[in-house]
PDB file of C-alpha atoms and ligand atoms in Angstrom:
ATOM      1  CA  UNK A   1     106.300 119.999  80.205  1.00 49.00           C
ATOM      2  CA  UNK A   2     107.134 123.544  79.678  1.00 50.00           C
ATOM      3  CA  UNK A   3     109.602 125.344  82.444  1.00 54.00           C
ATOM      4  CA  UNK A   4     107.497 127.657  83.456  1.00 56.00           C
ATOM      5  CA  UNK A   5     104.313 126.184  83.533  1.00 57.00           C
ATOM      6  CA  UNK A   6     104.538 125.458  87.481  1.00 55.00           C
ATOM      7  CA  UNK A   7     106.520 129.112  87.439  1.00 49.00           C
ATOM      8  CA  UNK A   8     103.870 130.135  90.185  1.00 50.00           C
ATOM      9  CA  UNK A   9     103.114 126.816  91.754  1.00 55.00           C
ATOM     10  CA  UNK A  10     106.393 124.986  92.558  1.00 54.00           C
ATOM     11  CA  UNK A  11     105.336 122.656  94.779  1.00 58.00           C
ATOM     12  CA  UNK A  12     102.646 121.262  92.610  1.00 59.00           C
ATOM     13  CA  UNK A  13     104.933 119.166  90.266  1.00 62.00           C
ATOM     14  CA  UNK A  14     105.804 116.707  92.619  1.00 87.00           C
ATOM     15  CA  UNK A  15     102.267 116.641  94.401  1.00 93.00           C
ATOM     16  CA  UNK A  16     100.567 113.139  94.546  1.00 95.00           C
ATOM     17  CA  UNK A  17      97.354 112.321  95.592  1.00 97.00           C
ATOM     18  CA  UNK A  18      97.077 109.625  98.590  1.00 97.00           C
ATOM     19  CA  UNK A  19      93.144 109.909  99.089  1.00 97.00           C
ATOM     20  CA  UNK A  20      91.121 113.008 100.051  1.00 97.00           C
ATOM     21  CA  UNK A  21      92.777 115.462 101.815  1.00 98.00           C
ATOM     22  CA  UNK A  22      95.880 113.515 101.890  1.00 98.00           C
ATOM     23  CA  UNK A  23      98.676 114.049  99.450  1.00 98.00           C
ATOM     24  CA  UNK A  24     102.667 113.033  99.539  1.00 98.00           C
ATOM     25  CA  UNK A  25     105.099 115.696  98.269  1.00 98.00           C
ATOM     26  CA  UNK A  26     108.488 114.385  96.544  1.00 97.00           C
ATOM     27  CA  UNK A  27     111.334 115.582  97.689  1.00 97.00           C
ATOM     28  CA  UNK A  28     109.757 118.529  99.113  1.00 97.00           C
ATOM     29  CA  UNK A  29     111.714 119.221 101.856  1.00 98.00           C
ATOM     30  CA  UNK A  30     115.681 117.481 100.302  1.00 97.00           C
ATOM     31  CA  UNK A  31     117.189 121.514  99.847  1.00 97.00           C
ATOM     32  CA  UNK A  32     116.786 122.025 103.507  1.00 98.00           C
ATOM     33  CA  UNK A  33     117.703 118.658 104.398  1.00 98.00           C
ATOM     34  CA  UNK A  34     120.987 119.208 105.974  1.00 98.00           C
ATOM     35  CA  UNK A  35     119.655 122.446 107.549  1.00 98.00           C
ATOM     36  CA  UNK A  36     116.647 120.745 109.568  1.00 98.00           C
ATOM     37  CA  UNK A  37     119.503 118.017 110.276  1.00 98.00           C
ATOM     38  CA  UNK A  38     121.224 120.426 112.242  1.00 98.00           C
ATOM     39  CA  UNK A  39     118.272 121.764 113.618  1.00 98.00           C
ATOM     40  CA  UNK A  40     117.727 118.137 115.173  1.00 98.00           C
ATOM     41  CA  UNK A  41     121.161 118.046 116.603  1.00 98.00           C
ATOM     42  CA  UNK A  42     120.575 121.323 118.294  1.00 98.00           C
ATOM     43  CA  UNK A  43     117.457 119.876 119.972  1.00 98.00           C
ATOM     44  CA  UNK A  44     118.562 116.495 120.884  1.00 98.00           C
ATOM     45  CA  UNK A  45     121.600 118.343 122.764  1.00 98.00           C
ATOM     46  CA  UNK A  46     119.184 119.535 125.021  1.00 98.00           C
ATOM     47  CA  UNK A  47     116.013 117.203 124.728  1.00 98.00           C
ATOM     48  CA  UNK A  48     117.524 114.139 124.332  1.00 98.00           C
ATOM     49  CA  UNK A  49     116.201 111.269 121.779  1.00 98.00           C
ATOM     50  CA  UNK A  50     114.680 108.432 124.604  1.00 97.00           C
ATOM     51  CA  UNK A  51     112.264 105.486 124.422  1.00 97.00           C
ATOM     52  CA  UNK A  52     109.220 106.868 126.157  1.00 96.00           C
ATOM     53  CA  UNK A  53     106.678 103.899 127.673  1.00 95.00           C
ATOM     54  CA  UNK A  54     103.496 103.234 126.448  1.00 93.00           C
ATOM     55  CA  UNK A  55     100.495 103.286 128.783  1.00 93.00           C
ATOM     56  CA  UNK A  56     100.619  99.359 128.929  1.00 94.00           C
ATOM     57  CA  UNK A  57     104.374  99.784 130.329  1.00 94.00           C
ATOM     58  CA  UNK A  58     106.059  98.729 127.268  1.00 93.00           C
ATOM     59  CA  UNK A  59     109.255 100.544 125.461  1.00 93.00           C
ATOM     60  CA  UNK A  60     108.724 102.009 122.335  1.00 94.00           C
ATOM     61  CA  UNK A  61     111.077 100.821 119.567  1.00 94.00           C
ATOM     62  CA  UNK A  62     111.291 104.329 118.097  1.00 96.00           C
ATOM     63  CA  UNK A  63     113.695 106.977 120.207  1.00 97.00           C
ATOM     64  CA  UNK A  64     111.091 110.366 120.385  1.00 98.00           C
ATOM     65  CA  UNK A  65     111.828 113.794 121.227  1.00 98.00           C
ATOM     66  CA  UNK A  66     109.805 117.202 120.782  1.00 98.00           C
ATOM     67  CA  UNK A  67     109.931 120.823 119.920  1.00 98.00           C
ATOM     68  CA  UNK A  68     107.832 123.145 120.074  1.00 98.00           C
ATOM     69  CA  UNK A  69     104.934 124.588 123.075  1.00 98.00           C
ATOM     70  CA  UNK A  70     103.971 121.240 123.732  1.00 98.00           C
ATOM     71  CA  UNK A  71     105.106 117.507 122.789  1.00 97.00           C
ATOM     72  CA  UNK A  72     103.750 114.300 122.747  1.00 97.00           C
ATOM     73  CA  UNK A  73     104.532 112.258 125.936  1.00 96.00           C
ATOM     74  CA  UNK A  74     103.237 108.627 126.589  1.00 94.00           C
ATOM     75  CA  UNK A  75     103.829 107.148 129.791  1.00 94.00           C
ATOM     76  CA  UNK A  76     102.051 104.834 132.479  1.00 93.00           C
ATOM     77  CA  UNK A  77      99.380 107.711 133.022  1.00 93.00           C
ATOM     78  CA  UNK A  78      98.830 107.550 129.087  1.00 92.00           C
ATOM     79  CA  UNK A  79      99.452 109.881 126.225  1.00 93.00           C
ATOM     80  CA  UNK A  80      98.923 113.455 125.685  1.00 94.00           C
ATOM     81  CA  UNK A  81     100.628 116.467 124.957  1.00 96.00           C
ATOM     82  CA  UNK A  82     102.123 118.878 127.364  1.00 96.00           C
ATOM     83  CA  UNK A  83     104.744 121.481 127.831  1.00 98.00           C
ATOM     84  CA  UNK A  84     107.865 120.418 129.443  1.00 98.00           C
ATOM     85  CA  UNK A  85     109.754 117.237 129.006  1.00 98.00           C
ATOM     86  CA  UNK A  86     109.182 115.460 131.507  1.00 97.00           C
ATOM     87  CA  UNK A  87     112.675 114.152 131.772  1.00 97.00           C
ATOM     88  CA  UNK A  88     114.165 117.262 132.312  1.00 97.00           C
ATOM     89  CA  UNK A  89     111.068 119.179 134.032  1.00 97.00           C
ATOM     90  CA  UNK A  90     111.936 122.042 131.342  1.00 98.00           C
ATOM     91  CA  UNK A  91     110.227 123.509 128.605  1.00 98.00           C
ATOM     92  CA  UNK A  92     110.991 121.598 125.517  1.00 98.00           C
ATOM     93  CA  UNK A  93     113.289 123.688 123.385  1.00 98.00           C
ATOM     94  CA  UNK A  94     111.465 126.243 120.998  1.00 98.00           C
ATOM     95  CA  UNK A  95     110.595 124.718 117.571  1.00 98.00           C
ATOM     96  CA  UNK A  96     113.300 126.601 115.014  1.00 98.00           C
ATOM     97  CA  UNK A  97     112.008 129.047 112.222  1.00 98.00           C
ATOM     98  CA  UNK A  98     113.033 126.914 109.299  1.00 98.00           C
ATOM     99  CA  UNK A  99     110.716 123.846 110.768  1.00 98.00           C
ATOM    100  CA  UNK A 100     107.313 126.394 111.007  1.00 98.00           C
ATOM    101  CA  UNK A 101     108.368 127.509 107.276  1.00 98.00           C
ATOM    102  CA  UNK A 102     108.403 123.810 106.271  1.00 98.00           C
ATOM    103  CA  UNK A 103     105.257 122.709 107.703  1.00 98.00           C
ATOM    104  CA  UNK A 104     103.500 125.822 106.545  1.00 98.00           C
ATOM    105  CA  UNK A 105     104.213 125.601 102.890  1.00 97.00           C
ATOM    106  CA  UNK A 106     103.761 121.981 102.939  1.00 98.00           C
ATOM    107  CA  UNK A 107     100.274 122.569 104.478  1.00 98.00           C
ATOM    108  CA  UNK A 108      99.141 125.399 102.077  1.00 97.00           C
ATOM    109  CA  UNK A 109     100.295 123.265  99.318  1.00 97.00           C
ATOM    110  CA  UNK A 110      97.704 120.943 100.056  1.00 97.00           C
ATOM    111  CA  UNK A 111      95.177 123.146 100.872  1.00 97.00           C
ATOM    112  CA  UNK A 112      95.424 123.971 104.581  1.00 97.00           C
ATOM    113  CA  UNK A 113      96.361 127.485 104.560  1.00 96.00           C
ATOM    114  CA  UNK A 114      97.226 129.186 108.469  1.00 95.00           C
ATOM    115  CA  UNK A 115      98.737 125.688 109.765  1.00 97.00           C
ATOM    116  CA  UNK A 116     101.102 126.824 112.835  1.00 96.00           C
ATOM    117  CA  UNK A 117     102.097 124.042 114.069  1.00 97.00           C
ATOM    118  CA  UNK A 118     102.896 124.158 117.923  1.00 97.00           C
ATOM    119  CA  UNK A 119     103.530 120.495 118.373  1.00 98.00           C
ATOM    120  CA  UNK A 120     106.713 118.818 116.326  1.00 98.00           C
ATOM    121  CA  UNK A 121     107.639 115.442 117.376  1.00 98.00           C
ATOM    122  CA  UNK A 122     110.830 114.170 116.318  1.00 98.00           C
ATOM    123  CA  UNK A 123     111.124 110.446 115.632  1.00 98.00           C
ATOM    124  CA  UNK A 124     114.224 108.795 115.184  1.00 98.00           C
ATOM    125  CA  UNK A 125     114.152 105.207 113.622  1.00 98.00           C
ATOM    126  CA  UNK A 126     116.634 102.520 113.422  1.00 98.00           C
ATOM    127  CA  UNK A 127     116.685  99.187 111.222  1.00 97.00           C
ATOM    128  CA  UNK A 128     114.549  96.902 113.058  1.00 97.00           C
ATOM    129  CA  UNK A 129     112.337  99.357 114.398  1.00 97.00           C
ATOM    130  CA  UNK A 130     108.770 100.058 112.989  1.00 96.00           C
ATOM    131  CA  UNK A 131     105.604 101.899 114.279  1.00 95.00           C
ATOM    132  CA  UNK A 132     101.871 100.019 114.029  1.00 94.00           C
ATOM    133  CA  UNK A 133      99.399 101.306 112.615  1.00 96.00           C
ATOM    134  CA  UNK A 134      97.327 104.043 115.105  1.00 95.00           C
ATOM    135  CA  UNK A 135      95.052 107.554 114.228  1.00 96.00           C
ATOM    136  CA  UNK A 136      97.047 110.639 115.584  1.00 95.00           C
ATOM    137  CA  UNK A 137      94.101 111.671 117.725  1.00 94.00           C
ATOM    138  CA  UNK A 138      95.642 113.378 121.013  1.00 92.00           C
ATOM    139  CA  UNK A 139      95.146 116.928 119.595  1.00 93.00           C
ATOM    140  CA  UNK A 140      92.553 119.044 120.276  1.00 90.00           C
ATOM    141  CA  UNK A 141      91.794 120.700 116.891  1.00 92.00           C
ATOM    142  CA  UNK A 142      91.055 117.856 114.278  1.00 95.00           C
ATOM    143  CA  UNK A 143      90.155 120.366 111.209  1.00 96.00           C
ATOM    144  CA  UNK A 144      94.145 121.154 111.179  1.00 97.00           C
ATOM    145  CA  UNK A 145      96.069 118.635 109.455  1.00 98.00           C
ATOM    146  CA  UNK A 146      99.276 116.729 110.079  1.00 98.00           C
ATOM    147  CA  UNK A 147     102.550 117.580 107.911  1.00 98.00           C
ATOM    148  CA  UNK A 148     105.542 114.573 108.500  1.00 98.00           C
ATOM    149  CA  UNK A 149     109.162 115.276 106.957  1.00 98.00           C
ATOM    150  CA  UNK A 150     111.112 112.061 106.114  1.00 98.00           C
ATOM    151  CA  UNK A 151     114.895 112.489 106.623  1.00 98.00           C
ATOM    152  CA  UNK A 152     117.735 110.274 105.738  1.00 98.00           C
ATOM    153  CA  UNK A 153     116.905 106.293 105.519  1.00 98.00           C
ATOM    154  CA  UNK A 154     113.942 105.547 103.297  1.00 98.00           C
ATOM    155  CA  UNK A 155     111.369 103.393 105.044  1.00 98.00           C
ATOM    156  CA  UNK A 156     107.481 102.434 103.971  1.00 98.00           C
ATOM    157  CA  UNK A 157     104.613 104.461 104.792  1.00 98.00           C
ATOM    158  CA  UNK A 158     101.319 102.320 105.500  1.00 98.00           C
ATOM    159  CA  UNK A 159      98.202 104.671 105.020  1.00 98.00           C
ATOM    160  CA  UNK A 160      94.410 103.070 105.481  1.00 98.00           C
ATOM    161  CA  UNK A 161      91.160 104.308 106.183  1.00 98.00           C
ATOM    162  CA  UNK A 162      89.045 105.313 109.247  1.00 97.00           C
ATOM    163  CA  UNK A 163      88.297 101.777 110.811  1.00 97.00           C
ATOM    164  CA  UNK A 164      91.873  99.946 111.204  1.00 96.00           C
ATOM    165  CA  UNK A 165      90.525  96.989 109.148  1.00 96.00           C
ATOM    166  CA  UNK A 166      90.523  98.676 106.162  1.00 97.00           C
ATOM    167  CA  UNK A 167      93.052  98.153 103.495  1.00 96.00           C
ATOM    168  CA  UNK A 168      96.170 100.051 103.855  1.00 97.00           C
ATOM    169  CA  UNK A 169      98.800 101.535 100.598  1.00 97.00           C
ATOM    170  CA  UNK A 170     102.058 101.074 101.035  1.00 98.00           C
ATOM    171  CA  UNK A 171     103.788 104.143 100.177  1.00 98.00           C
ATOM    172  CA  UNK A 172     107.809 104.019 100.312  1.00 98.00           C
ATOM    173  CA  UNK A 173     109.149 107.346 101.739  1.00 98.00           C
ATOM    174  CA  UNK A 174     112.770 108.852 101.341  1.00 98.00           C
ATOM    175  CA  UNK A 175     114.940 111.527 101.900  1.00 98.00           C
ATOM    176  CA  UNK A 176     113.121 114.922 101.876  1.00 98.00           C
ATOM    177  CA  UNK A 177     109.428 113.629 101.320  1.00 98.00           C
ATOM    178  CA  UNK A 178     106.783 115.377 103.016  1.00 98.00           C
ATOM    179  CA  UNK A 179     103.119 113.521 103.779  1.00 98.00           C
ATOM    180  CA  UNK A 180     100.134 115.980 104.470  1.00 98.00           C
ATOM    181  CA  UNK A 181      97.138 114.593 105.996  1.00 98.00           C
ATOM    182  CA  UNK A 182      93.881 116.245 107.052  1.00 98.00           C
ATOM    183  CA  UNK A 183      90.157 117.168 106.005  1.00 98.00           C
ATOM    184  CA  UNK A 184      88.073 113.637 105.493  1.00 98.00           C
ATOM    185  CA  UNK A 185      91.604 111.971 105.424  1.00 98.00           C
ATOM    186  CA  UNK A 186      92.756 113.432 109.435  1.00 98.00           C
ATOM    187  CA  UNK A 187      92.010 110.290 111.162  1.00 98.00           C
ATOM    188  CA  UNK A 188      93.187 107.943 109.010  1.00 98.00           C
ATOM    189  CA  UNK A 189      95.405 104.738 110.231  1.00 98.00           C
ATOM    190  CA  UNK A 190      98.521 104.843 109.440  1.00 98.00           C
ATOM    191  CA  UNK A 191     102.256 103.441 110.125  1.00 98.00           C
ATOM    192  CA  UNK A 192     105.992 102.636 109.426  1.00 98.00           C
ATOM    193  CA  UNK A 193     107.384  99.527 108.324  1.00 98.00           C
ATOM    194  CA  UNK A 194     110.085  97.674 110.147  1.00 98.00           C
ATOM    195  CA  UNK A 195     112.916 100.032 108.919  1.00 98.00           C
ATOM    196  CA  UNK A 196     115.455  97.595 106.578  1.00 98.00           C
ATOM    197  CA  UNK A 197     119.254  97.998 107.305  1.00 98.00           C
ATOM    198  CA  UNK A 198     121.137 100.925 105.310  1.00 97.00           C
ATOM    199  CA  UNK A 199     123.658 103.929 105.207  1.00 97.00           C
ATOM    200  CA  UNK A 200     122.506 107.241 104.278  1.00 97.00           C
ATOM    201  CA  UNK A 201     125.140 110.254 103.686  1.00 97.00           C
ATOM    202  CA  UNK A 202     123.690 112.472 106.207  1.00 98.00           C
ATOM    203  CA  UNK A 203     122.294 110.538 108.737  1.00 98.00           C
ATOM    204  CA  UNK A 204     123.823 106.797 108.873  1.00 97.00           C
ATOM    205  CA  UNK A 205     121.697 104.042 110.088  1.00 97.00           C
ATOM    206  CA  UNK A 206     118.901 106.040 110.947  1.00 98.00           C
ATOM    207  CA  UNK A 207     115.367 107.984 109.610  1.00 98.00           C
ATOM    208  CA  UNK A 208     114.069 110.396 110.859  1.00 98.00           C
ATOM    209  CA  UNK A 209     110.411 111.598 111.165  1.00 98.00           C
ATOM    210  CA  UNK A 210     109.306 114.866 111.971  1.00 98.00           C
ATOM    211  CA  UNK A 211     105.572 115.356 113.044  1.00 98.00           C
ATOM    212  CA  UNK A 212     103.604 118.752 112.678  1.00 98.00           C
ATOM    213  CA  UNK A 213     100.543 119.431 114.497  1.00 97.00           C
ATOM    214  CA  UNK A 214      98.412 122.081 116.255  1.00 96.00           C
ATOM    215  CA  UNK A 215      98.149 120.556 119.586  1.00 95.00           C
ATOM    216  CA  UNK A 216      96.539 123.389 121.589  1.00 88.00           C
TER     217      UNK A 216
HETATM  218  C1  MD6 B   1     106.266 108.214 109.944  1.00 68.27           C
HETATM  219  N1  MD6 B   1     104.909 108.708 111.858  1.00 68.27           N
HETATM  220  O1  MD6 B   1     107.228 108.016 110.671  1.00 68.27           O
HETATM  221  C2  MD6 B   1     104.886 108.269 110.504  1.00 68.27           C
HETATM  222  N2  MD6 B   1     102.628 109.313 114.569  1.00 68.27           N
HETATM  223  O2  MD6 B   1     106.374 108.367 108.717  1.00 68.27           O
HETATM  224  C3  MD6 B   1     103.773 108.756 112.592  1.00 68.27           C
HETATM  225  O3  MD6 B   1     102.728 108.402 112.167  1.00 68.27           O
HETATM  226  C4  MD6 B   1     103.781 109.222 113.926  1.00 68.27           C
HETATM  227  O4  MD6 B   1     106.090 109.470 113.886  1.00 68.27           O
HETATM  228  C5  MD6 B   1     102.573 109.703 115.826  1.00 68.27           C
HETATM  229  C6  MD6 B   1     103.700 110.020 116.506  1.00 68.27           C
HETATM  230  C7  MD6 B   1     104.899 109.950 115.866  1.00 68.27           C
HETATM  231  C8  MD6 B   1     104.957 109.548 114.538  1.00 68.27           C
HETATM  232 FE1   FE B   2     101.069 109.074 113.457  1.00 68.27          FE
END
């Protein structure tokens, strides 16, 4: 492969297709890794990470927070988006410049060009922990796609079709890859694997997840 010939396209080398509409990008986001790391830090300080309850009253194994105008909340009343946490009655803190940038070019990349996210949820796994297969189907808007960052401990990505029966891929995700998802491919199942024990540099025992979406 020539140097150049991506010159104008960098974020088409590492592009790979997952179905229609759906594409995972390598590594995408690893040269900001340490800066959206911080990022997190900054919003956990004031939203801190909990284990929200689903609708049928049981904890979630993953520890969720949000940025953003609105965040996902799931309680006994169900789950929807809305604007303040509703541990803290506040706002939830504003969703930083560098995260918009990311999700943007991530979403143009595959197609989706004027994605402004106003929804990021911010999922923090530890070993043990997994997430089932479910369609993210709370927002309003389903021609805008979804755009999730992988941070620190790699884990496995399960992607399947439109009815949950269907077959899913198994797609192992690591530090810096970015999954776009939208078009025909928007309400796709997917999920997490139980996350296996592991050390990463710049987060320890821990992935994170970060989840774009127009909301409003
Ligand atoms: C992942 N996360 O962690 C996939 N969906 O790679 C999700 O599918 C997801 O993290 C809804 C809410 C939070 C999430
Ligand atoms: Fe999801």
């Amino acid at each position: 492969m020539t140097p150049d010939l991506f010159a104008d396209q960098p974020d088409e080398a590492a592009k790979v297709a997952l179905a229609e509409g759906a594409f995972v990008f390598r590594q995408f986001a690893s040269a900001i890794g340490e800066d959206l790391l911080r990022e997190i830090d900054q919003i956990t300080a004031v939203a801190p990470l909990r284990h929200m309850k689903t609708p049928g009253g049981h904890s979630m194994s993953v520890a969720m927070t949000c940025c953003g105008s609105l965040g996902w909340v799931t309680d006994a009343r169900g789950y929807r988006y809305q604007a303040e946490d509703p541990d803290s009655g506040a706002p939830w803190p504003e969703m930083p410049p560098a995260f918009i940038d990311l999700a943007r070019r991530a979403a143009n990349a595959a197609g989706y060009v004027g994605f402004t996210p106003d929804a990021c949820l911010i999922n923090c796994y530890e070993p043990g922990t997994k997430m089932g297969l479910h369609q993210d189907k709370n927002e309003r808007d389903l021609s805008q796609p979804i755009v999730s960052v992988s941070l620190g401990l790699p884990q496995v990505f399960q992607f399947g079709g439109l009815s949950r029966s269907e077959r899913t891929s198994n797609i192992p995700l690591g530090h810096g890859d970015v999954v776009v998802w939208g078009g025909p491919s928007r309400l796709r199942y997917h999920g997490v694997l139980t996350l296996k024990a592991g050390a990463h540099l710049l987060t320890g025992a821990c992935r994170y997840n970060l989840t774009f979406r127009c909301a409003r």
